[in-house]
Short mmCIF file of C-alpha atoms in Angstrom, two decimals:
data_model
loop_
_atom_site.label_atom_id
_atom_site.label_comp_id
_atom_site.label_asym_id
_atom_site.label_seq_id
_atom_site.Cartn_x
_atom_site.Cartn_y
_atom_site.Cartn_z
CA MET A 1 127.70 189.28 63.44
CA SER A 2 125.33 187.40 61.52
CA ARG A 3 121.86 188.03 62.27
CA LYS A 4 118.90 186.30 60.85
CA PRO A 5 116.56 188.46 58.96
CA GLU A 6 113.16 189.02 60.45
CA LEU A 7 110.45 187.08 58.82
CA ARG A 8 107.05 188.47 58.16
CA GLY A 9 103.64 187.05 57.59
CA ARG A 10 103.29 183.41 56.91
CA ALA A 11 107.02 182.64 57.19
CA ALA A 12 107.10 184.11 60.72
CA ARG A 13 104.27 181.87 61.82
CA LEU A 14 106.01 178.78 60.40
CA ALA A 15 109.33 179.76 61.97
CA ARG A 16 107.74 179.77 65.42
CA LEU A 17 106.86 176.08 65.05
CA PHE A 18 110.55 175.01 64.74
CA PRO A 19 112.83 175.11 67.78
CA THR A 20 115.22 178.01 67.78
CA GLY A 21 117.99 176.54 70.01
CA PRO A 22 120.48 173.84 69.28
CA GLY A 23 118.85 170.47 68.26
CA GLN A 24 119.07 168.52 71.54
CA ALA A 25 116.17 166.49 72.86
CA ALA A 26 115.76 165.82 76.56
CA ARG A 27 117.67 162.62 77.50
CA THR A 28 115.91 161.91 80.80
CA PRO A 29 112.65 160.53 79.34
CA PHE A 30 114.57 158.31 76.90
CA VAL A 31 116.81 156.88 79.63
CA LEU A 32 113.77 156.23 81.85
CA LEU A 33 112.00 154.47 78.95
CA VAL A 34 115.01 152.21 78.31
CA VAL A 35 115.38 151.37 82.03
CA LEU A 36 111.66 150.60 82.33
CA LEU A 37 111.76 148.34 79.26
CA LEU A 38 114.81 146.45 80.54
CA GLY A 39 113.34 146.11 84.05
CA GLY A 40 109.99 144.96 82.68
CA GLY A 41 111.74 142.41 80.44
CA LEU A 42 113.73 141.01 83.35
CA ILE A 43 110.66 140.75 85.57
CA GLY A 44 108.70 139.10 82.74
CA LEU A 45 111.55 136.62 82.21
CA LEU A 46 111.60 135.81 85.93
CA VAL A 47 107.83 135.19 85.98
CA LEU A 48 108.07 133.01 82.86
CA ASN A 49 110.94 130.99 84.35
CA SER A 50 108.99 130.46 87.60
CA ALA A 51 105.91 129.30 85.70
CA LEU A 52 107.98 126.85 83.65
CA SER A 53 109.69 125.35 86.70
CA GLU A 54 106.31 124.99 88.47
CA GLY A 55 104.98 123.20 85.40
CA GLN A 56 108.00 120.90 85.42
CA PHE A 57 107.34 119.99 89.07
CA LYS A 58 103.72 119.18 88.24
CA LEU A 59 104.86 117.10 85.27
CA ASP A 60 107.26 115.10 87.47
CA ASP A 61 104.51 114.46 90.02
CA LEU A 62 102.11 113.33 87.30
CA GLN A 63 104.74 111.01 85.80
CA LYS A 64 105.33 109.41 89.21
CA GLN A 65 101.58 109.01 89.71
CA THR A 66 101.23 107.50 86.22
CA LYS A 67 104.01 105.01 86.96
CA SER A 68 102.45 103.92 90.25
CA LEU A 69 99.00 103.57 88.64
CA THR A 70 100.51 101.57 85.77
CA ASP A 71 102.20 99.23 88.26
CA GLU A 72 98.91 98.82 90.13
CA GLU A 73 97.06 98.12 86.87
CA GLN A 74 99.59 95.46 85.91
CA ALA A 75 99.31 93.80 89.33
CA LEU A 76 95.51 93.79 89.05
CA GLN A 77 95.73 92.37 85.52
CA ARG A 78 97.98 89.56 86.80
CA ASP A 79 95.38 88.80 89.48
CA VAL A 80 92.58 88.76 86.90
CA ASP A 81 94.62 86.47 84.66
CA ALA A 82 95.36 84.12 87.56
CA TYR A 83 91.69 83.99 88.62
CA SER A 84 90.48 83.41 85.07
CA ALA A 85 92.90 80.56 84.36
CA PRO A 86 91.05 77.34 83.57
CA ASP A 87 92.43 75.39 86.51
CA ALA A 88 91.62 78.21 88.94
CA LEU A 89 88.08 78.32 87.57
CA GLN A 90 87.83 74.56 87.93
CA ARG A 91 89.04 74.68 91.53
CA ARG A 92 86.56 77.40 92.47
CA ALA A 93 83.76 75.51 90.71
CA HIS A 94 84.56 72.41 92.77
CA GLU A 95 84.56 74.54 95.94
CA LEU A 96 81.05 75.69 95.02
CA GLY A 97 79.92 72.09 94.53
CA MET A 98 79.78 72.13 90.75
CA VAL A 99 80.66 68.97 88.85
CA PRO A 100 81.70 68.47 85.25
CA GLY A 101 78.87 67.67 82.90
CA GLY A 102 78.54 64.49 80.89
CA ASP A 103 78.06 64.13 77.19
CA PRO A 104 75.77 66.88 75.91
CA ALA A 105 72.48 66.42 74.14
CA PHE A 106 71.32 68.84 71.45
CA LEU A 107 67.89 70.09 70.41
CA ASP A 108 67.13 70.51 66.75
CA PRO A 109 64.95 73.43 65.63
CA ASN A 110 62.11 70.97 65.00
CA GLY A 111 62.23 69.80 68.66
CA THR A 112 63.96 66.44 68.29
CA VAL A 113 66.74 65.54 70.72
CA LYS A 114 70.10 64.39 69.37
CA GLY A 115 72.24 62.42 71.76
CA VAL A 116 71.50 60.88 75.13
CA PRO A 117 71.29 63.37 78.01
CA GLU A 118 73.07 62.35 81.18
CA GLN A 119 72.91 63.71 84.67
CA ALA A 120 76.19 65.13 85.95
CA THR A 121 77.61 63.15 88.85
CA ALA A 122 80.34 64.03 91.27
CA GLU A 123 83.17 61.61 90.64
CA LYS A 124 86.35 62.12 92.57
CA THR A 125 89.34 61.64 90.28
CA SER A 126 92.88 62.83 90.34
CA ALA A 127 91.97 65.29 87.60
CA ASP A 128 89.76 67.16 90.07
CA THR A 129 92.70 68.68 91.88
CA PRO A 130 94.44 71.39 89.87
CA VAL A 131 98.17 71.42 89.37
CA VAL A 132 98.42 75.23 89.42
CA LEU A 133 97.29 76.93 92.61
CA ALA A 134 95.20 80.08 92.85
CA PRO A 135 96.95 83.35 93.78
CA GLU A 136 95.65 83.32 97.34
CA ALA A 137 97.23 79.88 97.84
CA LEU A 138 100.62 81.26 96.83
CA ILE A 139 100.67 83.69 99.76
CA SER A 140 102.56 81.97 102.52
CA ARG A 141 101.03 82.50 105.92
CA PRO A 142 102.80 81.06 108.93
CA SER A 143 100.62 78.52 110.65
CA PRO A 144 100.65 78.65 114.41
CA SER A 145 102.34 75.55 115.71
CA PRO A 146 101.42 74.65 119.25
CA THR A 147 104.37 73.94 121.46
CA PRO A 148 103.98 70.71 123.42
CA ALA A 149 103.98 70.96 127.17
CA ARG A 150 106.88 69.52 129.10
CA GLY A 151 106.60 65.82 129.39
CA ALA A 152 104.03 65.53 126.61
CA THR A 153 104.79 63.45 123.59
CA ALA A 154 104.68 64.89 120.11
CA PRO A 155 101.83 63.64 117.92
CA VAL A 156 102.79 60.89 115.51
CA ALA A 157 102.04 61.60 111.88
CA THR A 158 100.08 58.88 110.17
CA PRO A 159 101.14 58.17 106.61
CA THR A 160 98.58 58.91 103.94
CA PRO A 161 98.33 56.71 100.88
CA ALA A 162 99.82 58.26 97.78
CA ARG A 163 97.61 58.92 94.81
CA SER A 164 98.21 56.76 91.84
CA VAL A 165 99.27 58.81 88.87
CA PRO A 166 98.75 57.29 85.43
CA PRO A 167 101.97 56.87 83.46
CA VAL A 168 102.72 59.51 80.88
CA ARG A 169 102.71 58.17 77.36
CA SER A 170 105.40 59.45 75.10
CA THR A 171 104.23 60.42 71.64
CA ALA A 172 107.68 61.12 70.27
CA VAL A 173 108.62 59.06 67.23
CA GLN A 174 112.12 57.64 67.39
CA SER A 175 114.03 57.57 64.17
CA SER A 176 116.10 54.58 63.16
CA THR A 177 119.02 56.70 61.94
CA PRO A 178 121.22 58.15 64.63
CA THR A 179 121.86 61.87 64.51
CA THR A 180 125.22 63.37 65.30
CA PRO A 181 125.48 66.91 66.57
CA GLY A 182 127.20 69.46 64.39
CA ARG A 183 126.21 67.96 61.02
#
């Protein structure tokens, strides 16, 4: 049988530091380490996936809110544009009692007046009524119509005189040579 020789001195002390049995490490701590790493990775992945889906829900809500606010902004901008249209401004100015001014007069820096100042007067013309209505006039509200009692006669509508509209002058120049389509 083969027997190892006994070591003495320094060699014996070094030999005690090395394991004497077969070279097998304990497997239980390694298996536990691998299981803990895999379990921790799966739990971390689950937490990350939950956080991402929660963020996606918030993003969807914010996109819906942005769309509704954009629609509201566009509606408000249309209202502002309708109220700031020249004919709407003219109509509201007439409702407030304002009248169009006459020919202007100008002051020079030296104090002299150029032009003849005129006082604005309220003249009723067909140009006073705007062609385009304000936004609040476009909203149709049903007017209550009273029902006549039995035996009562319906009121007769009196005709109102029509406004005279000046004829539209055509500024198109007619050519003396006829044009044929397709040439």
